[in-house]
Short mmCIF file of C-alpha atoms and ligand atoms in Angstrom, two decimals:
data_model
loop_
_atom_site.label_atom_id
_atom_site.label_comp_id
_atom_site.label_asym_id
_atom_site.label_seq_id
_atom_site.Cartn_x
_atom_site.Cartn_y
_atom_site.Cartn_z
CA MET A 1 -42.22 31.45 -37.54
CA SER A 2 -45.12 33.67 -36.74
CA LYS A 3 -44.90 35.74 -33.70
CA GLU A 4 -48.53 34.38 -32.26
CA LYS A 5 -46.74 30.88 -31.90
CA MET A 6 -44.48 32.48 -29.46
CA LYS A 7 -45.01 32.12 -25.75
CA ARG A 8 -43.19 33.32 -22.83
CA ILE A 9 -42.08 30.73 -20.34
CA TYR A 10 -40.11 30.43 -17.22
CA ILE A 11 -37.35 27.39 -17.32
CA CYS A 12 -35.06 25.84 -14.76
CA GLN A 13 -31.57 25.56 -16.27
CA SER A 14 -30.99 22.79 -14.09
CA CYS A 15 -33.40 20.28 -14.66
CA ASN A 16 -35.98 21.65 -17.33
CA TYR A 17 -38.95 22.53 -15.15
CA ARG A 18 -41.11 24.69 -16.82
CA SER A 19 -43.71 27.50 -14.96
CA PHE A 20 -45.68 30.03 -16.42
CA LYS A 21 -44.45 32.57 -13.38
CA TRP A 22 -41.00 33.54 -12.46
CA LEU A 23 -39.92 30.88 -9.22
CA GLY A 24 -37.16 31.68 -6.91
CA ARG A 25 -36.55 28.06 -5.98
CA CYS A 26 -37.30 24.98 -8.77
CA PRO A 27 -40.40 22.67 -7.14
CA ASP A 28 -38.78 19.92 -9.07
CA CYS A 29 -35.15 19.75 -8.49
CA GLY A 30 -34.97 22.35 -5.47
CA VAL A 31 -32.12 24.56 -6.77
CA TRP A 32 -32.18 28.22 -6.09
CA ASN A 33 -32.18 30.90 -8.33
CA SER A 34 -32.22 28.92 -11.59
CA PHE A 35 -35.20 30.06 -13.51
CA THR A 36 -34.95 32.32 -16.84
CA GLU A 37 -37.10 33.88 -19.01
CA GLU A 38 -37.67 32.15 -22.60
CA ILE A 39 -39.23 31.84 -26.04
CA GLU A 40 -40.98 29.31 -26.44
CA THR A 41 -41.74 28.11 -29.84
CA CYS A 42 -43.34 25.21 -31.42
CA ALA A 43 -40.57 24.19 -34.02
CA SER A 44 -38.32 22.32 -31.32
CA GLY A 45 -41.19 19.65 -30.69
CA ILE A 46 -41.41 18.31 -34.53
CA SER A 47 -40.06 14.89 -35.36
CA LEU A 48 -36.90 14.74 -37.04
CA ASN A 49 -37.13 12.40 -39.34
CA ALA A 50 -40.84 13.17 -40.23
CA GLY A 51 -41.81 13.49 -44.06
CA GLY A 52 -40.00 9.78 -45.08
CA CYS A 53 -42.05 7.43 -47.40
CA PRO A 54 -42.67 4.15 -45.92
CA GLU A 55 -39.94 1.65 -46.99
CA ARG A 56 -39.15 -1.97 -46.32
CA MET A 57 -37.32 -2.75 -43.72
CA SER A 58 -34.30 -5.40 -45.18
CA GLU A 59 -33.52 -2.34 -47.04
CA ILE A 60 -33.03 0.46 -44.80
CA ALA A 61 -31.05 -1.70 -42.16
CA THR A 62 -28.63 -2.48 -44.91
CA ARG A 63 -28.23 1.27 -46.03
CA ALA A 64 -27.15 2.24 -42.35
CA GLU A 65 -25.08 -0.45 -41.69
CA GLY A 66 -23.36 -0.93 -44.80
CA CYS A 67 -20.86 2.23 -44.83
CA ARG A 68 -19.83 2.88 -41.43
CA ILE A 69 -16.46 5.12 -41.74
CA ILE A 70 -13.46 3.79 -39.52
CA THR A 71 -12.29 6.83 -38.20
CA GLY A 72 -8.68 5.71 -37.63
CA ILE A 73 -8.82 6.47 -33.63
CA LYS A 74 -9.52 2.35 -32.57
CA GLU A 75 -10.98 3.47 -29.03
CA LEU A 76 -13.32 6.11 -30.53
CA ASP A 77 -14.47 3.21 -33.38
CA ARG A 78 -14.94 1.16 -30.65
CA VAL A 79 -17.45 3.49 -28.82
CA LEU A 80 -19.14 4.55 -31.85
CA GLY A 81 -20.02 0.31 -32.07
CA GLY A 82 -17.56 -0.40 -34.74
CA GLY A 83 -17.15 3.30 -36.39
CA LEU A 84 -19.36 6.18 -37.40
CA VAL A 85 -22.30 5.41 -39.17
CA PRO A 86 -22.47 8.38 -41.86
CA GLY A 87 -25.47 11.08 -41.22
CA SER A 88 -25.17 10.39 -37.42
CA VAL A 89 -25.13 12.98 -35.10
CA VAL A 90 -23.09 12.43 -32.12
CA LEU A 91 -22.95 14.66 -28.89
CA LEU A 92 -19.69 14.86 -27.10
CA GLY A 93 -19.92 16.00 -23.30
CA GLY A 94 -17.69 16.76 -20.30
CA GLU A 95 -16.65 18.76 -18.09
CA PRO A 96 -14.43 21.76 -19.45
CA GLY A 97 -10.88 21.19 -20.15
CA ILE A 98 -11.34 17.37 -20.11
CA GLY A 99 -10.21 17.05 -23.82
CA LYS A 100 -13.26 17.62 -25.83
CA SER A 101 -12.32 20.12 -28.73
CA THR A 102 -8.45 17.90 -28.46
CA LEU A 103 -10.06 14.64 -29.10
CA LEU A 104 -12.54 16.28 -31.41
CA LEU A 105 -10.00 17.83 -33.92
CA GLN A 106 -7.60 14.83 -33.70
CA PHE A 107 -10.85 12.66 -35.09
CA LEU A 108 -11.34 15.31 -37.59
CA GLY A 109 -7.52 15.22 -38.87
CA HIS A 110 -7.93 11.58 -39.05
CA ILE A 111 -11.00 11.53 -41.48
CA SER A 112 -9.70 14.99 -43.10
CA GLY A 113 -6.89 12.92 -44.22
CA LEU A 114 -8.82 10.23 -45.66
CA GLY A 115 -10.29 12.69 -48.32
CA ASN A 116 -13.31 14.15 -46.59
CA LYS A 117 -14.61 17.46 -46.27
CA VAL A 118 -14.54 18.77 -42.89
CA LEU A 119 -15.79 22.03 -41.29
CA TYR A 120 -15.01 23.14 -37.85
CA ILE A 121 -16.87 25.37 -36.24
CA SER A 122 -15.82 27.14 -32.82
CA GLY A 123 -17.19 29.37 -31.27
CA GLU A 124 -15.00 29.14 -28.12
CA GLU A 125 -11.49 29.45 -29.88
CA SER A 126 -10.08 31.41 -32.70
CA PRO A 127 -9.30 29.89 -35.82
CA GLU A 128 -5.59 30.62 -34.92
CA GLN A 129 -6.05 29.00 -32.07
CA ILE A 130 -7.38 26.13 -33.64
CA ARG A 131 -4.53 26.21 -36.32
CA MET A 132 -2.07 26.45 -33.60
CA ARG A 133 -3.39 23.11 -31.62
CA ALA A 134 -3.24 21.62 -35.02
CA GLU A 135 -0.16 21.76 -35.76
CA ARG A 136 0.84 20.50 -32.31
CA LEU A 137 -1.56 17.51 -32.89
CA GLY A 138 0.86 16.91 -36.16
CA ILE A 139 -2.56 17.13 -38.25
CA GLU A 140 -0.89 17.26 -41.80
CA MET A 141 -1.85 20.75 -43.59
CA GLY A 142 -0.47 20.62 -47.01
CA GLY A 143 -2.41 23.62 -48.55
CA LYS A 144 -4.41 21.49 -50.46
CA GLU A 145 -6.27 19.56 -47.73
CA ASP A 146 -10.14 19.73 -47.19
CA PHE A 147 -10.18 21.19 -43.02
CA TRP A 148 -12.38 23.87 -42.94
CA LEU A 149 -12.55 26.38 -40.28
CA ALA A 150 -14.59 29.01 -38.54
CA GLY A 151 -15.15 31.12 -35.59
CA GLU A 152 -19.03 31.40 -35.57
CA VAL A 153 -21.50 31.48 -33.27
CA MET A 154 -24.72 32.48 -35.32
CA LEU A 155 -26.88 29.38 -36.45
CA GLU A 156 -27.71 31.29 -39.50
CA ARG A 157 -24.52 31.54 -40.73
CA ILE A 158 -23.63 28.31 -39.57
CA GLU A 159 -26.33 26.69 -41.71
CA ARG A 160 -25.52 29.22 -44.86
CA TYR A 161 -21.54 27.84 -44.04
CA VAL A 162 -22.91 24.01 -44.52
CA SER A 163 -24.90 24.92 -47.45
CA GLU A 164 -22.05 26.59 -49.10
CA LEU A 165 -19.20 24.07 -48.80
CA SER A 166 -21.26 20.91 -48.31
CA PRO A 167 -18.65 19.24 -46.16
CA MET A 168 -18.89 15.30 -44.98
CA PHE A 169 -18.46 16.10 -41.26
CA LEU A 170 -19.51 19.12 -39.12
CA ALA A 171 -18.47 20.10 -35.62
CA VAL A 172 -19.45 22.57 -33.12
CA ASP A 173 -17.72 23.11 -30.52
CA SER A 174 -19.46 24.04 -28.45
CA ILE A 175 -23.43 23.67 -28.22
CA GLN A 176 -23.77 26.17 -25.61
CA THR A 177 -22.08 29.08 -27.80
CA VAL A 178 -24.26 29.12 -30.59
CA ILE A 179 -27.32 31.25 -30.84
CA CYS A 180 -30.21 30.97 -32.92
CA GLU A 181 -31.40 34.75 -33.82
CA ASP A 182 -35.05 33.72 -33.85
CA LEU A 183 -35.09 33.39 -29.66
CA GLU A 184 -34.41 36.20 -27.17
CA SER A 185 -33.16 33.99 -24.44
CA ALA A 186 -29.41 34.18 -24.11
CA ALA A 187 -27.08 32.15 -25.67
CA GLY A 188 -26.10 28.97 -23.51
CA SER A 189 -29.92 28.63 -22.06
CA ILE A 190 -32.25 25.41 -22.85
CA SER A 191 -34.40 26.89 -25.57
CA GLN A 192 -31.31 27.94 -27.47
CA ILE A 193 -29.30 24.80 -27.07
CA ARG A 194 -32.50 22.58 -28.04
CA GLU A 195 -33.20 24.91 -30.72
CA SER A 196 -30.13 25.21 -32.29
CA ALA A 197 -29.30 21.45 -32.02
CA ALA A 198 -32.74 20.50 -33.35
CA ARG A 199 -31.87 22.65 -36.71
CA LEU A 200 -28.53 21.77 -37.20
CA ILE A 201 -30.19 17.96 -36.82
CA ARG A 202 -32.80 18.85 -39.21
CA MET A 203 -30.34 20.26 -41.73
CA SER A 204 -28.04 17.67 -41.71
CA LYS A 205 -30.03 14.53 -41.94
CA PRO A 206 -31.40 14.91 -45.76
CA ARG A 207 -27.98 15.78 -46.66
CA GLY A 208 -26.19 12.82 -44.87
CA LEU A 209 -24.09 15.00 -43.06
CA SER A 210 -22.72 13.81 -39.59
CA VAL A 211 -22.44 16.28 -36.86
CA PHE A 212 -20.21 16.36 -33.83
CA LEU A 213 -21.86 18.54 -31.06
CA ILE A 214 -19.69 19.48 -27.93
CA GLY A 215 -21.49 20.11 -24.81
CA HIS A 216 -19.86 21.13 -21.68
CA VAL A 217 -21.50 19.51 -18.68
CA THR A 218 -20.36 20.47 -14.74
CA LYS A 219 -19.77 17.54 -11.82
CA GLU A 220 -23.13 18.20 -10.73
CA GLY A 221 -24.58 18.17 -14.19
CA VAL A 222 -26.33 21.33 -13.19
CA ILE A 223 -26.16 24.22 -16.24
CA ALA A 224 -28.19 23.96 -19.03
CA GLY A 225 -26.47 21.90 -21.81
CA PRO A 226 -25.89 18.22 -22.81
CA ARG A 227 -28.79 16.44 -20.90
CA VAL A 228 -31.52 18.16 -22.69
CA LEU A 229 -30.07 17.09 -26.11
CA GLU A 230 -29.83 13.47 -25.19
CA HIS A 231 -33.26 12.25 -27.08
CA LEU A 232 -32.31 14.56 -30.26
CA VAL A 233 -28.98 12.95 -31.08
CA ASP A 234 -28.27 9.38 -32.45
CA THR A 235 -25.16 8.61 -30.13
CA VAL A 236 -24.19 10.26 -26.83
CA LEU A 237 -20.37 10.28 -25.83
CA TYR A 238 -19.33 11.22 -22.16
CA PHE A 239 -15.56 12.07 -21.81
CA GLU A 240 -14.47 11.88 -18.34
CA GLY A 241 -11.50 11.28 -16.39
CA GLU A 242 -10.17 12.65 -12.66
CA ARG A 243 -7.90 16.03 -13.37
CA GLY A 244 -4.91 14.67 -11.72
CA HIS A 245 -4.69 12.07 -13.89
CA ALA A 246 -3.79 11.51 -17.40
CA PHE A 247 -6.34 8.90 -18.23
CA ARG A 248 -9.35 9.72 -19.74
CA ILE A 249 -12.39 7.58 -20.43
CA LEU A 250 -15.00 8.09 -23.56
CA ARG A 251 -17.85 6.25 -22.57
CA THR A 252 -21.03 5.52 -24.34
CA VAL A 253 -24.29 6.47 -22.70
CA LYS A 254 -26.73 6.15 -25.43
CA ASN A 255 -25.86 4.57 -29.27
CA ARG A 256 -28.67 3.93 -31.89
CA TYR A 257 -26.27 2.00 -33.87
CA GLY A 258 -24.57 0.17 -31.34
CA PRO A 259 -24.16 -0.91 -27.13
CA THR A 260 -23.69 1.57 -24.89
CA HIS A 261 -21.37 1.64 -21.92
CA GLU A 262 -18.83 0.64 -24.29
CA ILE A 263 -15.47 2.40 -23.24
CA GLY A 264 -12.40 3.82 -24.64
CA VAL A 265 -9.22 4.76 -23.13
CA PHE A 266 -7.17 7.75 -23.58
CA GLU A 267 -3.94 8.96 -22.31
CA MET A 268 -3.29 12.90 -22.36
CA THR A 269 0.04 13.77 -23.39
CA GLY A 270 2.22 16.98 -24.65
CA ALA A 271 0.97 15.79 -28.35
CA GLY A 272 -2.53 15.31 -27.65
CA LEU A 273 -4.68 11.86 -26.72
CA ARG A 274 -2.90 8.87 -27.32
CA GLU A 275 -5.21 5.86 -27.82
CA ILE A 276 -4.18 2.93 -24.68
CA VAL A 277 -5.38 -0.13 -26.43
CA ASN A 278 -4.40 -2.33 -23.48
CA PRO A 279 -5.74 -0.97 -20.51
CA SER A 280 -5.14 -3.40 -17.95
CA GLU A 281 -1.73 -2.63 -18.34
CA ILE A 282 -1.91 0.72 -17.39
CA PHE A 283 -3.79 0.44 -14.49
CA LEU A 284 -1.60 -2.43 -13.37
CA THR A 285 1.68 -0.65 -14.20
CA SER A 286 2.47 0.51 -10.88
CA ARG A 287 1.26 -2.91 -9.11
CA SER A 288 4.13 -3.55 -6.20
CA GLU A 289 3.90 -7.56 -5.77
CA ALA A 290 2.35 -8.49 -2.24
CA VAL A 291 1.75 -5.15 -0.80
CA ALA A 292 -1.05 -5.39 2.12
CA GLY A 293 -4.15 -3.53 1.41
CA SER A 294 -3.50 -3.92 -2.61
CA VAL A 295 -6.23 -6.29 -4.67
CA VAL A 296 -6.00 -7.12 -8.08
CA THR A 297 -9.61 -7.44 -9.91
CA VAL A 298 -10.84 -7.75 -13.14
CA CYS A 299 -13.94 -5.32 -13.88
CA LEU A 300 -15.99 -4.82 -16.86
CA GLU A 301 -16.66 -1.65 -18.97
CA GLY A 302 -18.99 -2.73 -21.72
CA THR A 303 -17.94 -5.45 -23.18
CA ARG A 304 -14.61 -5.04 -22.33
CA PRO A 305 -12.39 -6.92 -19.26
CA MET A 306 -9.80 -4.55 -17.57
CA LEU A 307 -7.61 -5.49 -14.62
CA VAL A 308 -7.73 -2.91 -11.96
CA GLU A 309 -5.66 -2.44 -8.73
CA ILE A 310 -7.61 -1.62 -5.60
CA GLN A 311 -6.47 -0.12 -2.65
CA ALA A 312 -7.37 0.10 0.60
CA LEU A 313 -5.94 1.66 3.73
CA VAL A 314 -7.66 0.97 7.55
CA SER A 315 -6.06 3.41 10.02
CA ARG A 316 -6.79 3.89 13.46
CA SER A 317 -9.42 6.93 13.53
CA TYR A 318 -9.23 9.86 15.90
CA LEU A 319 -12.88 11.17 14.82
CA ALA A 320 -15.83 10.66 16.65
CA ASN A 321 -17.27 9.31 12.85
CA PRO A 322 -14.60 7.60 11.34
CA ARG A 323 -13.91 8.24 7.46
CA ARG A 324 -14.70 6.42 4.99
CA THR A 325 -13.99 8.10 2.07
CA SER A 326 -13.69 6.29 -1.43
CA THR A 327 -12.30 7.34 -4.73
CA GLY A 328 -13.49 5.96 -7.98
CA PHE A 329 -15.58 3.42 -6.09
CA ASP A 330 -19.19 4.02 -4.89
CA ALA A 331 -19.42 5.12 -1.15
CA ASN A 332 -22.80 3.72 -0.35
CA ARG A 333 -21.47 0.28 -1.26
CA LEU A 334 -18.27 0.78 0.39
CA ALA A 335 -20.30 1.22 4.06
CA MET A 336 -22.32 -1.87 2.94
CA LEU A 337 -18.84 -3.95 2.55
CA VAL A 338 -17.90 -2.49 6.10
CA ALA A 339 -21.07 -3.87 7.16
CA VAL A 340 -20.63 -7.42 5.76
CA GLY A 341 -17.09 -7.14 7.04
CA GLU A 342 -18.01 -6.95 10.69
CA ARG A 343 -20.69 -9.23 10.50
CA HIS A 344 -19.58 -12.14 8.59
CA LEU A 345 -15.71 -11.86 9.02
CA GLY A 346 -15.46 -10.36 12.50
CA THR A 347 -13.31 -7.61 11.78
CA VAL A 348 -13.86 -4.47 13.96
CA LEU A 349 -13.83 -1.50 11.96
CA TYR A 350 -16.18 1.14 13.88
CA ASP A 351 -12.83 2.87 15.12
CA LYS A 352 -11.07 2.70 11.73
CA ASP A 353 -10.96 5.13 9.23
CA ILE A 354 -11.29 3.56 5.72
CA PHE A 355 -9.79 4.80 2.57
CA ILE A 356 -10.17 3.03 -0.98
CA ASN A 357 -8.51 3.90 -4.15
CA VAL A 358 -9.19 2.90 -7.57
CA ALA A 359 -5.69 2.98 -9.11
CA GLY A 360 -5.28 4.91 -12.52
CA GLY A 361 -8.30 7.09 -11.72
CA LEU A 362 -10.75 4.93 -13.16
CA ARG A 363 -14.46 4.89 -11.58
CA ILE A 364 -15.81 1.29 -11.22
CA ILE A 365 -19.63 1.12 -11.09
CA GLU A 366 -20.52 -2.11 -11.35
CA PRO A 367 -20.57 -4.58 -8.64
CA ALA A 368 -18.37 -7.40 -9.69
CA ALA A 369 -15.71 -4.98 -7.45
CA ASP A 370 -17.24 -6.04 -4.16
CA LEU A 371 -15.21 -8.83 -3.23
CA ALA A 372 -12.23 -7.35 -4.11
CA VAL A 373 -12.92 -4.24 -2.03
CA LEU A 374 -13.47 -6.00 1.00
CA MET A 375 -10.40 -8.28 0.76
CA ALA A 376 -8.60 -5.28 0.71
CA ILE A 377 -9.83 -3.73 3.65
CA VAL A 378 -9.52 -6.87 5.40
CA SER A 379 -5.72 -7.06 4.52
CA SER A 380 -4.68 -3.67 5.33
CA LEU A 381 -6.35 -4.06 8.77
CA LYS A 382 -4.47 -7.17 9.16
CA GLY A 383 -0.97 -6.13 7.67
CA ILE A 384 -0.99 -9.43 5.51
CA PRO A 385 -0.82 -9.01 1.59
CA ILE A 386 -2.89 -11.13 -0.71
CA PRO A 387 -0.50 -13.70 -2.64
CA GLY A 388 0.84 -11.89 -5.70
CA GLY A 389 -0.58 -13.02 -9.11
CA THR A 390 -4.05 -13.37 -7.68
CA ALA A 391 -7.29 -12.03 -8.92
CA LEU A 392 -10.80 -11.59 -7.19
CA PHE A 393 -14.04 -10.55 -8.37
CA GLY A 394 -17.69 -11.39 -7.39
CA GLU A 395 -20.78 -9.20 -6.11
CA VAL A 396 -21.17 -9.45 -2.25
CA GLY A 397 -24.33 -9.87 -1.06
CA LEU A 398 -25.34 -8.84 2.50
CA THR A 399 -25.72 -12.16 4.02
CA GLY A 400 -21.49 -12.35 3.07
CA GLU A 401 -22.46 -14.87 -0.02
CA VAL A 402 -20.28 -14.06 -2.89
CA ARG A 403 -22.61 -13.75 -5.56
CA ALA A 404 -21.94 -14.79 -9.59
CA VAL A 405 -21.24 -11.98 -12.36
CA THR A 406 -21.79 -11.40 -15.80
CA MET A 407 -19.30 -12.52 -18.44
CA SER A 408 -16.84 -14.12 -16.31
CA GLY A 409 -15.13 -15.98 -18.71
CA ALA A 410 -14.01 -12.62 -20.56
CA ARG A 411 -12.76 -11.61 -17.44
CA LEU A 412 -10.75 -15.08 -16.80
CA ASN A 413 -9.13 -15.08 -20.35
CA GLU A 414 -8.04 -11.02 -19.46
CA ALA A 415 -6.28 -12.49 -16.20
CA ALA A 416 -4.55 -15.40 -18.07
CA ARG A 417 -3.33 -13.13 -20.91
CA LEU A 418 -1.75 -10.82 -18.31
CA GLY A 419 0.06 -13.63 -16.68
CA LEU A 420 -1.72 -13.92 -13.20
CA LYS A 421 -1.34 -17.40 -11.65
CA CYS A 422 -4.97 -17.73 -10.27
CA CYS A 423 -8.58 -16.30 -9.61
CA LEU A 424 -10.59 -16.15 -7.04
CA ILE A 425 -14.37 -16.12 -8.10
CA PRO A 426 -18.00 -16.79 -7.61
CA TRP A 427 -19.20 -20.29 -7.26
CA MET A 428 -21.74 -20.59 -10.59
CA GLY A 429 -23.92 -23.39 -9.37
CA GLY A 430 -22.11 -26.50 -10.74
CA LYS A 431 -21.42 -24.16 -13.64
CA GLN A 432 -17.59 -24.54 -14.73
CA SER A 433 -17.01 -22.08 -17.05
CA ASP A 434 -13.87 -23.08 -19.24
CA THR A 435 -10.99 -21.96 -17.68
CA PRO A 436 -7.97 -21.06 -19.68
CA LYS A 437 -4.58 -22.51 -19.49
CA GLY A 438 -2.29 -21.28 -17.10
CA LEU A 439 -4.38 -19.85 -14.60
CA GLY A 440 -5.71 -21.59 -11.61
CA VAL A 441 -9.81 -20.79 -11.15
CA GLU A 442 -11.03 -21.47 -7.34
CA PHE A 443 -14.79 -20.96 -6.46
CA VAL A 444 -15.82 -19.14 -3.16
CA ARG A 445 -19.15 -19.48 -2.15
CA ASP A 446 -19.10 -16.51 0.38
CA VAL A 447 -16.56 -13.82 2.22
CA LYS A 448 -15.40 -16.18 4.80
CA VAL A 449 -14.26 -18.99 2.80
CA CYS A 450 -12.68 -16.30 0.56
CA ALA A 451 -10.69 -14.80 3.28
CA GLU A 452 -9.81 -17.91 4.70
CA ARG A 453 -8.18 -19.03 1.54
CA LEU A 454 -6.34 -15.71 1.19
CA GLY A 455 -4.82 -16.08 4.78
CA LEU A 456 -6.43 -13.49 6.26
P1 TYD B 1 -9.25 20.79 -24.16
O1 TYD B 1 -9.40 19.86 -25.64
O2 TYD B 1 -9.34 22.06 -24.77
O3 TYD B 1 -10.79 20.52 -23.22
P2 TYD B 1 -12.21 20.90 -23.47
O4 TYD B 1 -12.34 21.26 -24.97
O5 TYD B 1 -12.85 19.59 -22.96
O6 TYD B 1 -12.42 22.36 -22.53
O7 TYD B 1 -8.08 20.40 -23.58
C1 TYD B 1 -7.72 20.83 -22.80
C2 TYD B 1 -6.89 20.02 -21.30
O8 TYD B 1 -5.80 19.57 -22.23
C3 TYD B 1 -5.82 21.47 -21.45
O9 TYD B 1 -5.57 21.46 -19.83
C4 TYD B 1 -4.51 21.25 -22.14
C5 TYD B 1 -4.77 19.80 -22.10
N1 TYD B 1 -3.95 19.18 -23.47
C6 TYD B 1 -2.40 18.50 -23.58
O10 TYD B 1 -2.23 18.24 -22.18
N2 TYD B 1 -1.99 18.36 -24.79
C7 TYD B 1 -2.10 18.67 -25.29
O11 TYD B 1 -1.48 18.31 -26.65
C8 TYD B 1 -3.37 19.63 -25.69
C9 TYD B 1 -4.03 19.63 -27.30
C10 TYD B 1 -3.96 19.95 -24.50
MG1 MG B 2 -12.91 22.81 -25.55
#
């Protein structure tokens, strides 16, 4: 790379805004003191797949799809879209300490057990530490295993190890620790991360090497990191969960080889991550029958329906601005539902503190939980329990109507599978979905009808 092609530039480490002079505050994202000086090279921008001859589309498609590798961890296979496509590059992001290294080590242990050569590069832990963890996770080490470890941060040496060992799988933990000697900027800065990742990806494609990159993100997503890599890699997985809870959710954010918004559910145990194949049972285990303020809903994550308990507590407020606190549910939607309740159900909430909790530490992002949240609030306010064995789902509109949600058939099946007796669901314009046996399905057109039906 010739020196003339390099130019000095200041980059906001928060949002990647570029400027030719240093700025105290980023004009784009407003963060203070976020600019660092970096050397810009022309290399990072080039196309990764350049240089391939034209091929017939049908032939390409069969080649890519034909040989997915089943990783042996069902929840991971699910989020990857039914197994890992060889030669793909996967970015695994998440907050520090959430369990990324653990997941990766377990996964690599599985595929090395299947007879694949695996190279794990760690810039965060020493090989001794990783070995100790692998022992605890029960990864087989017979002395002949093809699981190679290196504590390394220099990109040039990582590239050399890959060409010498020619592994099938390369894992880099984490991409923030990798240093490319050609660049002057510090490890973890945006140009280092992008250049290192781009070079690893470029190296992997012709070899058919599958690459796993780990990237840390903070809650606000402010530290330079995975976000700038999302367009470079094939698949982006985020590992998330509440610190106080043992449950971890692996979420597909981008996938060139499968659907997105699919989730995998894990539990962090003393012996590593355990898959939860039946999440509904977990999120409902602590359900006490018929308690005021507790409602079961069926939410959908990707293509997977899950039964979840929503809890509400409404209590008298001693504050000028009553509290509206929600864990696992959007605060703006909660404010909207409170207003709908006041207007269309006549519930008086202006002098009440309201707390919403999604049991189990799950975060619900779809509006199908609206109806359950609103009914939980009313149930807690009036001290009247919702009948046991009942689930509700539906989006609530501003005029108090209950709106249809996607895939209600799958939701009803899940409710029936877990032995619920009754589901209150949105009116679907006369279209009756096939109702599973043993499950009573009732349509509610608006929140008033729903509240009356539940005796609230
Ligand atoms: P780790 O995989 O190191 O997180 P990350 O790579 O995302 O920073 O996991 C960190 C946490 O997981 C740590 O607090 C300890 C916990 N843990 C267990 O509870 N059980 C286990 O078997 C392992 C390996 C880790
Ligand atoms: Mg780690």
